[in-house]
Short mmCIF file of C-alpha atoms and ligand atoms in Angstrom, two decimals:
data_model
loop_
_atom_site.label_atom_id
_atom_site.label_comp_id
_atom_site.label_asym_id
_atom_site.label_seq_id
_atom_site.Cartn_x
_atom_site.Cartn_y
_atom_site.Cartn_z
CA MET L 1 132.03 -133.80 116.84
CA ILE L 2 134.29 -133.64 113.83
CA LYS L 3 132.17 -136.22 112.04
CA ARG L 4 129.03 -134.28 112.70
CA PHE L 5 130.56 -131.09 111.48
CA ALA L 6 131.65 -132.81 108.27
CA ARG L 7 128.16 -134.06 107.61
CA VAL L 8 126.57 -130.71 108.20
CA PHE L 9 129.13 -129.20 105.90
CA VAL L 10 128.37 -131.68 103.12
CA VAL L 11 124.68 -131.00 103.34
CA ALA L 12 125.28 -127.26 103.39
CA ALA L 13 127.51 -127.49 100.33
CA CYS L 14 124.87 -129.50 98.51
CA VAL L 15 122.19 -126.96 99.23
CA ALA L 16 124.33 -123.91 98.63
CA ALA L 17 125.89 -124.96 95.37
CA ALA L 18 123.02 -127.28 94.44
CA ALA L 19 125.92 -129.56 93.62
CA GLY L 20 126.02 -133.26 92.79
CA CYS L 21 126.85 -134.68 96.19
CA GLY L 22 126.65 -138.35 95.37
CA GLY L 23 122.90 -138.49 95.33
CA LYS L 24 120.73 -136.35 97.51
CA GLU L 25 121.62 -137.12 101.07
CA LYS L 26 119.49 -136.29 104.02
CA ALA L 27 121.39 -136.18 107.28
CA VAL L 28 119.26 -137.07 110.23
CA ASP L 29 121.12 -136.19 113.39
CA GLY L 30 122.65 -139.26 114.97
CA GLU L 31 121.91 -141.44 111.95
CA LYS L 32 123.83 -142.26 108.80
CA PRO L 33 122.83 -140.08 105.84
CA VAL L 34 120.15 -141.77 103.77
CA ALA L 35 121.03 -141.90 100.10
CA THR L 36 117.92 -141.42 98.04
CA GLU L 37 117.62 -142.49 94.45
CA SER L 38 118.42 -140.08 91.67
CA GLY L 39 115.54 -141.45 89.64
CA GLY L 40 117.82 -142.51 86.74
CA SER L 41 116.36 -142.30 83.26
CA LEU L 42 112.83 -142.11 84.61
CA LYS L 43 113.50 -138.62 85.96
CA GLY L 44 116.00 -137.66 83.27
CA ASP L 45 113.48 -136.28 80.83
CA LEU L 46 113.44 -132.65 81.86
CA GLY L 47 111.14 -131.61 79.04
CA PRO L 48 111.73 -130.20 75.56
CA PRO L 49 114.93 -128.27 74.80
CA GLN L 50 114.75 -124.58 75.63
CA GLY L 51 116.48 -121.58 74.13
CA PRO L 52 118.70 -121.46 71.05
CA ASP L 53 120.75 -124.50 69.95
CA VAL L 54 124.05 -124.91 71.74
CA ARG L 55 127.20 -126.00 69.95
CA ALA L 56 129.10 -128.39 72.27
CA VAL L 57 132.63 -127.33 73.20
CA LEU L 58 134.83 -130.32 72.36
CA THR L 59 138.29 -130.57 73.88
CA THR L 60 141.35 -132.63 73.08
CA PRO L 61 142.84 -134.69 75.94
CA PRO L 62 143.91 -133.97 78.65
CA MET L 63 141.60 -130.94 78.66
CA VAL L 64 137.97 -131.00 79.74
CA PRO L 65 135.27 -128.64 78.42
CA PRO L 66 133.93 -126.05 80.89
CA ALA L 67 130.75 -126.79 82.84
CA THR L 68 127.64 -126.31 80.72
CA GLY L 69 126.42 -123.84 83.35
CA ARG L 70 122.86 -124.35 82.16
CA LYS L 71 119.82 -124.69 84.38
CA THR L 72 117.48 -125.88 81.60
CA PRO L 73 117.71 -128.58 78.92
CA ALA L 74 118.97 -127.52 75.49
CA ARG L 75 119.47 -128.94 72.02
CA VAL L 76 123.22 -129.52 71.82
CA ILE L 77 125.02 -129.98 68.51
CA VAL L 78 128.07 -132.26 68.61
CA GLU L 79 130.24 -132.47 65.50
CA LEU L 80 132.76 -135.27 65.56
CA ASP L 81 135.22 -136.07 62.78
CA VAL L 82 136.62 -139.54 62.30
CA ILE L 83 140.26 -139.25 61.26
CA GLU L 84 142.60 -142.15 60.48
CA LYS L 85 146.18 -141.06 60.96
CA GLU L 86 149.70 -142.17 61.75
CA MET L 87 150.92 -140.82 65.09
CA PRO L 88 153.65 -141.71 67.58
CA ILE L 89 152.78 -144.43 70.07
CA SER L 90 156.20 -144.34 71.74
CA GLU L 91 159.45 -142.51 71.04
CA GLY L 92 160.46 -143.42 67.48
CA VAL L 93 157.49 -145.75 67.10
CA THR L 94 154.41 -144.87 65.05
CA TYR L 95 151.04 -146.49 64.64
CA THR L 96 148.07 -145.91 62.35
CA PHE L 97 145.41 -144.77 64.78
CA TRP L 98 141.71 -144.43 63.99
CA THR L 99 140.37 -141.51 65.97
CA PHE L 100 137.37 -139.41 66.95
CA GLY L 101 138.60 -135.87 66.43
CA GLY L 102 142.23 -136.66 65.59
CA THR L 103 143.32 -137.69 69.10
CA VAL L 104 143.41 -140.81 71.26
CA PRO L 105 141.22 -140.75 73.25
CA GLY L 106 138.71 -138.79 71.16
CA SER L 107 137.31 -135.34 71.92
CA PHE L 108 135.68 -134.91 75.33
CA ILE L 109 131.95 -134.17 75.10
CA ARG L 110 130.12 -132.45 77.97
CA VAL L 111 126.35 -132.09 78.15
CA ARG L 112 123.70 -131.83 80.85
CA GLN L 113 121.12 -134.42 81.87
CA GLY L 114 117.93 -133.84 79.91
CA ASP L 115 119.77 -132.32 76.92
CA THR L 116 118.80 -133.39 73.41
CA VAL L 117 122.07 -134.21 71.68
CA VAL L 118 122.33 -134.03 67.90
CA LEU L 119 125.38 -136.01 66.92
CA HIS L 120 126.97 -135.40 63.54
CA LEU L 121 129.59 -137.99 62.64
CA ARG L 122 131.80 -137.13 59.68
CA ASN L 123 134.17 -139.75 58.29
CA MET L 124 136.99 -137.95 56.49
CA PRO L 125 137.28 -138.60 52.73
CA HIS L 126 140.79 -140.08 53.00
CA SER L 127 139.65 -142.74 55.49
CA LYS L 128 139.95 -146.33 54.39
CA MET L 129 137.30 -147.77 56.70
CA PRO L 130 133.67 -147.12 57.55
CA HIS L 131 133.09 -146.17 61.21
CA ASN L 132 130.25 -145.43 63.60
CA ILE L 133 129.72 -144.42 67.24
CA ASP L 134 128.14 -146.17 70.22
CA LEU L 135 127.79 -143.85 73.21
CA HIS L 136 127.17 -145.58 76.52
CA GLY L 137 125.13 -142.55 77.60
CA VAL L 138 122.50 -143.19 74.92
CA THR L 139 119.16 -144.82 75.74
CA GLY L 140 118.29 -146.88 72.67
CA PRO L 141 119.42 -150.10 70.94
CA GLY L 142 123.07 -150.01 69.87
CA GLY L 143 123.71 -146.67 71.56
CA GLY L 144 123.70 -144.97 68.18
CA ALA L 145 125.85 -147.49 66.33
CA ALA L 146 123.39 -148.53 63.62
CA SER L 147 122.24 -144.93 63.05
CA SER L 148 125.74 -143.62 62.61
CA PHE L 149 127.39 -146.10 60.24
CA THR L 150 129.41 -143.77 58.03
CA ALA L 151 131.42 -144.59 54.91
CA PRO L 152 134.55 -142.57 54.07
CA GLY L 153 133.62 -139.10 52.84
CA HIS L 154 130.11 -139.28 54.34
CA VAL L 155 128.31 -137.68 57.27
CA SER L 156 125.59 -139.21 59.41
CA ARG L 157 123.41 -137.77 62.11
CA PHE L 158 121.22 -139.03 64.93
CA THR L 159 119.58 -137.51 67.98
CA PHE L 160 119.24 -138.77 71.53
CA LYS L 161 118.05 -137.41 74.84
CA ALA L 162 120.66 -137.82 77.61
CA LEU L 163 118.41 -139.31 80.28
CA ASN L 164 121.05 -140.62 82.70
CA ALA L 165 123.68 -138.47 84.35
CA GLY L 166 127.20 -139.91 84.57
CA LEU L 167 130.54 -140.30 82.86
CA PHE L 168 130.21 -142.53 79.82
CA VAL L 169 132.54 -144.13 77.30
CA TYR L 170 131.83 -143.80 73.60
CA HIS L 171 133.50 -145.96 71.00
CA CYS L 172 133.33 -147.18 67.44
CA ALA L 173 131.30 -150.35 67.01
CA THR L 174 132.02 -151.22 63.39
CA ALA L 175 133.13 -154.80 62.71
CA PRO L 176 135.66 -156.00 63.61
CA VAL L 177 134.74 -154.02 66.73
CA GLY L 178 137.79 -155.08 68.73
CA MET L 179 140.10 -153.81 66.02
CA HIS L 180 138.42 -150.40 65.79
CA ILE L 181 138.69 -149.97 69.55
CA ALA L 182 142.27 -151.27 69.65
CA ASN L 183 143.15 -148.62 67.07
CA GLY L 184 142.06 -145.86 69.46
CA MET L 185 138.39 -145.28 68.66
CA TYR L 186 137.03 -144.27 72.06
CA GLY L 187 136.46 -141.24 74.23
CA LEU L 188 134.31 -139.88 77.06
CA ILE L 189 131.01 -138.02 77.30
CA LEU L 190 130.08 -136.44 80.61
CA VAL L 191 126.38 -136.01 81.25
CA GLU L 192 126.30 -133.57 84.15
CA PRO L 193 123.57 -133.95 86.74
CA PRO L 194 121.04 -131.10 86.48
CA GLU L 195 122.77 -129.20 89.28
CA GLY L 196 126.22 -129.64 87.70
CA MET L 197 129.37 -131.19 89.16
CA PRO L 198 130.81 -129.73 92.39
CA LYS L 199 133.35 -127.05 91.52
CA VAL L 200 137.05 -127.90 91.67
CA ASP L 201 140.23 -126.06 90.70
CA ARG L 202 141.32 -128.25 87.78
CA GLU L 203 139.79 -130.97 85.66
CA TYR L 204 141.72 -133.38 83.44
CA TYR L 205 140.81 -136.07 80.92
CA VAL L 206 142.79 -139.30 80.99
CA MET L 207 141.92 -142.54 79.23
CA GLN L 208 143.63 -145.89 79.29
CA GLY L 209 143.87 -148.24 76.35
CA ASP L 210 145.76 -151.41 75.40
CA PHE L 211 147.58 -151.63 72.07
CA TYR L 212 148.83 -154.55 70.00
CA THR L 213 151.76 -154.15 67.62
CA THR L 214 153.58 -156.81 65.62
CA GLY L 215 156.90 -155.45 66.91
CA LYS L 216 158.13 -155.60 70.49
CA TYR L 217 157.59 -152.83 73.05
CA ARG L 218 159.57 -149.80 71.81
CA GLU L 219 160.65 -151.50 68.59
CA LYS L 220 161.14 -148.55 66.29
CA GLY L 221 159.35 -147.64 63.09
CA LEU L 222 155.74 -147.91 61.91
CA GLN L 223 154.18 -150.84 63.74
CA PRO L 224 151.15 -152.64 62.30
CA PHE L 225 148.25 -153.91 64.40
CA ASP L 226 148.63 -157.53 65.55
CA MET L 227 145.24 -159.27 65.55
CA GLU L 228 146.57 -162.46 67.11
CA LYS L 229 148.06 -160.66 70.12
CA ALA L 230 144.77 -158.76 70.49
CA ILE L 231 142.72 -161.94 70.54
CA ASP L 232 145.13 -163.47 73.05
CA GLU L 233 144.95 -160.27 75.15
CA ARG L 234 148.73 -159.85 75.11
CA PRO L 235 149.19 -156.08 74.68
CA THR L 236 152.50 -154.60 73.60
CA TYR L 237 151.54 -151.25 75.11
CA VAL L 238 149.15 -150.18 77.84
CA LEU L 239 148.86 -146.40 77.64
CA PHE L 240 147.25 -143.29 79.00
CA ASN L 241 146.09 -140.98 76.23
CA GLY L 242 147.32 -143.08 73.35
CA MET L 243 151.05 -142.57 73.53
CA GLU L 244 153.85 -143.53 75.86
CA GLY L 245 154.86 -140.24 77.48
CA ALA L 246 151.63 -138.45 76.46
CA LEU L 247 151.51 -137.07 80.01
CA THR L 248 155.11 -137.03 81.23
CA GLY L 249 158.03 -134.59 81.11
CA ASP L 250 156.96 -131.24 79.67
CA LYS L 251 153.53 -132.72 78.91
CA ALA L 252 152.85 -133.71 82.53
CA LEU L 253 149.57 -132.60 84.08
CA THR L 254 150.07 -129.63 86.40
CA ALA L 255 148.52 -128.34 89.60
CA LYS L 256 149.35 -126.21 92.63
CA THR L 257 149.28 -127.25 96.24
CA GLY L 258 146.07 -126.23 97.95
CA GLU L 259 144.06 -127.11 94.86
CA THR L 260 141.55 -129.86 94.29
CA VAL L 261 142.15 -131.81 91.09
CA ARG L 262 139.48 -133.84 89.36
CA LEU L 263 140.31 -136.61 86.92
CA TYR L 264 137.80 -137.96 84.44
CA VAL L 265 139.31 -141.35 83.71
CA GLY L 266 138.02 -143.77 81.12
CA ASN L 267 139.15 -147.18 79.99
CA GLY L 268 138.73 -147.88 76.30
CA GLY L 269 140.17 -151.38 76.59
CA PRO L 270 139.63 -153.25 74.29
CA ASN L 271 140.71 -155.97 76.72
CA LEU L 272 142.20 -154.90 80.03
CA VAL L 273 140.59 -153.74 83.25
CA SER L 274 142.49 -150.87 84.89
CA SER L 275 143.54 -150.77 88.54
CA PHE L 276 143.85 -147.01 88.47
CA HIS L 277 146.09 -145.52 91.13
CA VAL L 278 147.96 -142.29 91.79
CA ILE L 279 151.25 -142.91 93.60
CA GLY L 280 151.48 -140.53 96.56
CA GLU L 281 147.83 -139.49 96.68
CA ILE L 282 144.57 -140.83 98.05
CA PHE L 283 141.38 -140.10 96.18
CA ASP L 284 139.22 -137.99 98.48
CA LYS L 285 136.22 -138.93 96.35
CA VAL L 286 135.63 -141.47 93.61
CA TRP L 287 132.44 -141.52 91.62
CA PHE L 288 133.06 -145.20 90.97
CA GLU L 289 131.98 -146.62 87.63
CA GLY L 290 131.21 -143.03 86.59
CA GLY L 291 127.85 -143.19 88.38
CA THR L 292 125.96 -140.96 90.77
CA ARG L 293 127.40 -141.87 94.15
CA PHE L 294 130.89 -141.32 95.41
CA GLN L 295 133.08 -143.37 97.68
CA GLU L 296 135.64 -141.58 99.86
CA ASN L 297 139.30 -142.18 100.76
CA VAL L 298 140.19 -144.63 98.01
CA GLN L 299 143.68 -145.89 97.08
CA THR L 300 142.99 -147.70 93.80
CA THR L 301 139.81 -147.78 91.77
CA LEU L 302 138.85 -150.42 89.23
CA ILE L 303 137.87 -149.12 85.83
CA PRO L 304 136.40 -151.80 83.60
CA ALA L 305 136.98 -151.87 79.85
CA GLY L 306 134.21 -149.68 78.49
CA GLY L 307 133.83 -147.93 81.84
CA ALA L 308 134.92 -144.76 83.60
CA ALA L 309 135.35 -143.11 86.99
CA ILE L 310 135.64 -139.58 88.32
CA MET L 311 138.04 -138.82 91.13
CA ASP L 312 138.85 -135.76 93.21
CA PHE L 313 141.88 -135.22 95.36
CA HIS L 314 143.21 -132.24 97.25
CA ILE L 315 146.95 -131.62 96.91
CA GLU L 316 148.89 -130.76 100.04
CA VAL L 317 152.49 -131.64 99.19
CA PRO L 318 154.39 -130.41 96.09
CA GLY L 319 156.13 -132.85 93.77
CA SER L 320 155.47 -135.50 91.14
CA TYR L 321 152.51 -137.80 91.46
CA VAL L 322 152.57 -140.83 89.22
CA LEU L 323 149.36 -142.09 87.61
CA VAL L 324 149.59 -145.82 86.94
CA ASP L 325 147.64 -148.94 86.23
CA HIS L 326 148.66 -150.79 89.40
CA SER L 327 148.88 -154.02 87.43
CA ILE L 328 152.36 -152.70 87.64
CA PHE L 329 154.26 -154.31 84.78
CA ARG L 330 151.90 -152.35 82.56
CA ALA L 331 153.21 -149.14 84.13
CA PHE L 332 156.93 -149.84 83.98
CA ASN L 333 157.15 -152.14 80.98
CA LYS L 334 154.21 -151.24 78.76
CA GLY L 335 153.88 -147.50 79.22
CA ALA L 336 150.85 -147.04 81.54
CA LEU L 337 152.38 -144.16 83.44
CA ALA L 338 151.61 -140.44 83.60
CA ILE L 339 152.78 -137.62 85.85
CA LEU L 340 150.93 -134.87 87.67
CA LYS L 341 153.36 -132.20 88.79
CA ALA L 342 152.27 -130.07 91.73
CA GLU L 343 154.04 -126.84 92.61
CA GLY L 344 153.92 -125.02 95.88
CA PRO L 345 155.65 -124.58 99.22
CA GLU L 346 156.93 -127.67 101.06
CA ARG L 347 154.79 -129.15 103.79
CA LYS L 348 157.34 -130.99 105.90
CA ASP L 349 154.72 -131.39 108.62
CA ILE L 350 152.75 -133.63 106.26
CA TYR L 351 155.60 -135.28 104.36
CA SER L 352 159.24 -134.98 105.33
CA GLY L 353 160.66 -137.03 102.48
CA LYS L 354 162.25 -136.15 99.19
CA GLU L 355 160.77 -135.85 95.72
CA VAL L 356 159.96 -139.10 93.92
CA ASP L 357 163.20 -140.67 92.82
CA ALA L 358 164.15 -140.29 89.17
CA MET L 359 165.34 -143.88 89.31
CA TYR L 360 161.94 -145.04 90.42
CA ILE L 361 160.27 -143.86 87.27
CA GLY L 362 163.42 -144.06 85.18
CA ASP L 363 163.47 -142.78 81.61
CA ARG L 364 159.71 -142.42 81.79
CA ALA L 365 160.15 -139.23 83.78
CA SER L 366 162.43 -137.52 81.29
CA ALA L 367 161.13 -134.82 79.03
CA ASN L 368 161.47 -137.01 76.00
CA LEU L 369 163.43 -139.82 74.48
CA SER L 370 164.03 -137.94 71.24
CA ALA L 371 167.70 -138.96 71.23
CA VAL L 372 166.51 -142.53 70.89
CA SER L 373 164.41 -141.93 67.81
CA GLN L 374 167.09 -139.68 66.35
CA ALA L 375 169.49 -142.61 66.56
CA THR L 376 166.95 -144.88 64.88
CA THR L 377 166.42 -142.45 62.03
CA ALA L 378 170.17 -142.04 61.59
CA ALA L 379 170.60 -145.81 61.58
CA LYS L 380 168.09 -146.13 58.75
CA THR L 381 169.95 -143.69 56.53
CA GLY L 382 173.29 -145.26 57.42
CA ALA L 383 174.40 -142.02 59.10
CA LEU L 384 174.42 -143.29 62.69
CA THR L 385 177.38 -141.88 64.60
CA ALA L 386 178.87 -143.05 67.89
CA GLU L 387 177.65 -139.74 69.32
CA ASP L 388 174.04 -140.51 68.33
CA GLN L 389 174.36 -143.88 69.98
CA VAL L 390 175.84 -142.42 73.17
CA LYS L 391 172.98 -139.91 73.48
CA ALA L 392 170.33 -142.56 72.90
CA GLY L 393 172.09 -144.93 75.28
CA GLU L 394 172.26 -142.30 77.99
CA ALA L 395 168.48 -141.82 77.93
CA LEU L 396 167.90 -145.57 78.12
CA PHE L 397 170.53 -146.16 80.83
CA ALA L 398 168.43 -144.03 83.18
CA GLY L 399 165.50 -146.37 82.91
CA THR L 400 167.29 -149.69 82.83
CA CYS L 401 170.69 -149.71 84.51
CA SER L 402 170.89 -146.77 86.91
CA THR L 403 168.69 -148.46 89.51
CA CYS L 404 171.61 -150.70 90.39
CA HIS L 405 174.75 -149.18 88.88
CA GLN L 406 173.66 -145.59 89.74
CA ALA L 407 173.35 -142.69 87.32
CA ASN L 408 177.07 -141.92 87.60
CA GLY L 409 178.11 -145.55 87.03
CA GLN L 410 179.68 -145.81 90.49
CA GLY L 411 177.57 -148.78 91.60
CA MET L 412 177.11 -149.53 95.30
CA PRO L 413 180.02 -150.83 97.36
CA GLY L 414 179.79 -154.56 97.95
CA VAL L 415 176.48 -154.88 96.08
CA PHE L 416 176.59 -153.53 92.53
CA PRO L 417 179.98 -153.26 90.80
CA PRO L 418 181.00 -149.94 89.25
CA LEU L 419 180.76 -149.45 85.50
CA ALA L 420 182.83 -146.28 85.83
CA GLY L 421 186.49 -147.00 85.05
CA SER L 422 185.79 -150.73 85.25
CA ASP L 423 188.88 -152.84 84.54
CA PHE L 424 186.51 -155.74 83.97
CA ILE L 425 185.00 -153.87 81.01
CA ALA L 426 188.41 -152.65 79.81
CA ALA L 427 189.66 -156.26 79.68
CA ASP L 428 186.99 -157.16 77.12
CA PRO L 429 184.66 -154.33 76.02
CA LYS L 430 182.40 -156.68 74.00
CA ARG L 431 181.33 -158.21 77.28
CA VAL L 432 179.06 -155.27 77.87
CA PRO L 433 176.34 -156.02 75.27
CA SER L 434 176.47 -159.71 76.15
CA ILE L 435 176.04 -158.97 79.88
CA ILE L 436 173.08 -156.68 79.10
CA LEU L 437 171.38 -159.43 77.08
CA HIS L 438 172.19 -162.43 79.23
CA GLY L 439 172.85 -160.99 82.69
CA LEU L 440 175.78 -162.16 84.77
CA VAL L 441 176.23 -164.70 87.55
CA GLY L 442 179.26 -165.93 89.44
CA LYS L 443 182.38 -164.34 90.83
CA VAL L 444 183.69 -161.22 89.14
CA THR L 445 186.48 -158.93 90.24
CA VAL L 446 186.07 -155.28 89.35
CA ASN L 447 188.84 -152.80 90.24
CA GLY L 448 190.25 -155.17 92.87
CA LYS L 449 186.92 -155.87 94.59
CA GLU L 450 185.11 -159.16 94.35
CA TYR L 451 181.39 -159.49 93.58
CA ASN L 452 179.45 -162.72 93.53
CA SER L 453 175.92 -161.82 92.69
CA ASN L 454 173.33 -162.05 89.97
CA MET L 455 172.47 -159.45 87.35
CA PRO L 456 169.21 -160.39 85.61
CA PRO L 457 169.16 -160.44 81.79
CA MET L 458 167.64 -157.41 80.07
CA SER L 459 166.55 -159.34 77.00
CA GLN L 460 163.39 -157.25 76.70
CA LEU L 461 165.57 -154.53 75.15
CA THR L 462 165.71 -154.42 71.36
CA ASP L 463 169.04 -154.93 69.56
CA ASP L 464 169.24 -151.18 68.87
CA GLU L 465 168.76 -150.39 72.50
CA VAL L 466 171.42 -152.89 73.62
CA ALA L 467 173.89 -151.46 71.09
CA ASN L 468 173.20 -147.90 72.20
CA ILE L 469 173.39 -148.55 75.94
CA ALA L 470 176.62 -150.53 75.51
CA THR L 471 178.13 -147.76 73.39
CA TYR L 472 177.15 -145.22 76.05
CA VAL L 473 178.78 -147.27 78.82
CA LEU L 474 181.96 -147.78 76.78
CA ASN L 475 182.25 -144.04 76.16
CA SER L 476 181.53 -142.85 79.68
CA TRP L 477 183.35 -142.46 82.98
CA GLY L 478 186.85 -143.24 81.72
CA ASN L 479 185.96 -146.50 80.00
CA PRO L 480 187.97 -147.43 76.88
CA GLY L 481 185.51 -146.20 74.21
CA GLY L 482 184.46 -148.03 71.07
CA ARG L 483 181.14 -148.91 69.49
CA VAL L 484 178.69 -151.76 69.52
CA THR L 485 176.50 -152.21 66.46
CA LYS L 486 172.97 -153.51 66.22
CA GLU L 487 174.26 -156.48 64.21
CA GLU L 488 176.70 -157.38 66.98
CA ALA L 489 173.85 -157.23 69.47
CA THR L 490 171.78 -159.55 67.27
CA ALA L 491 174.64 -162.05 67.10
CA LEU L 492 175.30 -161.85 70.85
CA ARG L 493 171.64 -162.44 71.64
CA ALA L 494 171.91 -165.84 69.99
CA ALA L 495 175.18 -166.71 71.78
CA LYS L 496 174.48 -167.47 75.42
CA PRO L 497 177.65 -167.45 77.55
CA ALA L 498 178.36 -169.76 80.51
CA THR L 499 177.96 -166.82 82.89
CA ALA L 500 174.39 -166.13 81.71
CA SER L 501 171.85 -165.48 84.44
CA GLU L 502 168.48 -167.18 84.47
CA GLY L 503 167.13 -164.19 86.34
CA HIS L 504 166.32 -164.31 90.01
CU1 CU Z 601 135.78 -147.40 63.59
#
């Protein structure tokens, strides 16, 4: 009975709103709905453009342009600027991105099936490279690439008819193609079906990409592109919207309970396939691969490099929902993590638990890690104070140490020794940076209690980070104070003690 009602409802909604319901479905009572073909490009030519030219509304991520709202095909003018610019890729880390519209991913383009799109590509005069654009929604060899090759300071133009509805990736295809994509040259174009997309309360634009820097993850300063790592497919960063923390803290996506949220998610690559997942939600609908049909009740959807997907979910319970690539080291160790914050009254009948633990998402949940970059800047000018280091260390402690030693340094009785007022630390404060770098195994006695466990090494941290965390620990919770310098951390990294852990 419930099933039947649902089907009738779907059909009714399709008729009433003339909405894109995953292909036209005809429900024959007692049978499964028959999905008919949309006709693809063959039925996508809806005749010549009508009415005056339309200038496409382009939006910067994570915003999505409004529905075209049109019932007839039009000539749509799209003006995209190629801008090469240095922008942050992580806190205190910058990268020279090549962009469509000044952002990574590039501006979101929204047109309707049957539209004639006139694409103007302008390469800014201060650019160093020629660029072009290949839109996956174009029918024609190269997807526009050859027609749009544009030298710095030039403009090119080409026209195409958007014959297929769907969510498509666009990207630069100038040699070396991989490098142009790795530098951020991709975005999404939505070709709405003639009847438009079903209405929802909020739409957001999220795009994953992998990045290759010569320095380590979170190594500060301007980081050049590393071609070798890119060829080997060993990314330093895997990111949503081009920057670690682009969608966390005060930049998190927002929604209210009772609303339906739609995500337009692309994957620019250049190399990795995304296992896109939202922790704490189930996608009610996924237009997988950005195509015409939707699947329902999905946990994780695969988004290939150079592909996209659309997903809808209704929000019942308030709190933080974490968008990740479920190839999970990418989320927690390479940056592929974003937050959607939903506000509204509790629904204990649906979920009795507490809000997602700050420790779970660590420093990635905090508003920003500006204290960390402040410390780096101060270090460069030789003006780094212990206070700068403590502040930076505090932010990093949340993501790295608090899981075990707790945010207040109290540890857990019998399992994780306390760092607060630790006589073990007081006996030899320089142990702290060494323990961070090499871990600790074997018997230790802290404040009269014995521990015999294994702390894994945190050698992924940079020397700055080790120095700052150690300085924070030494100056907190009644510990003896003092400072650890970056140089000391460098020296300690090379000196492996007998108590070093090999990990678990
Ligand atoms: Cu390019």
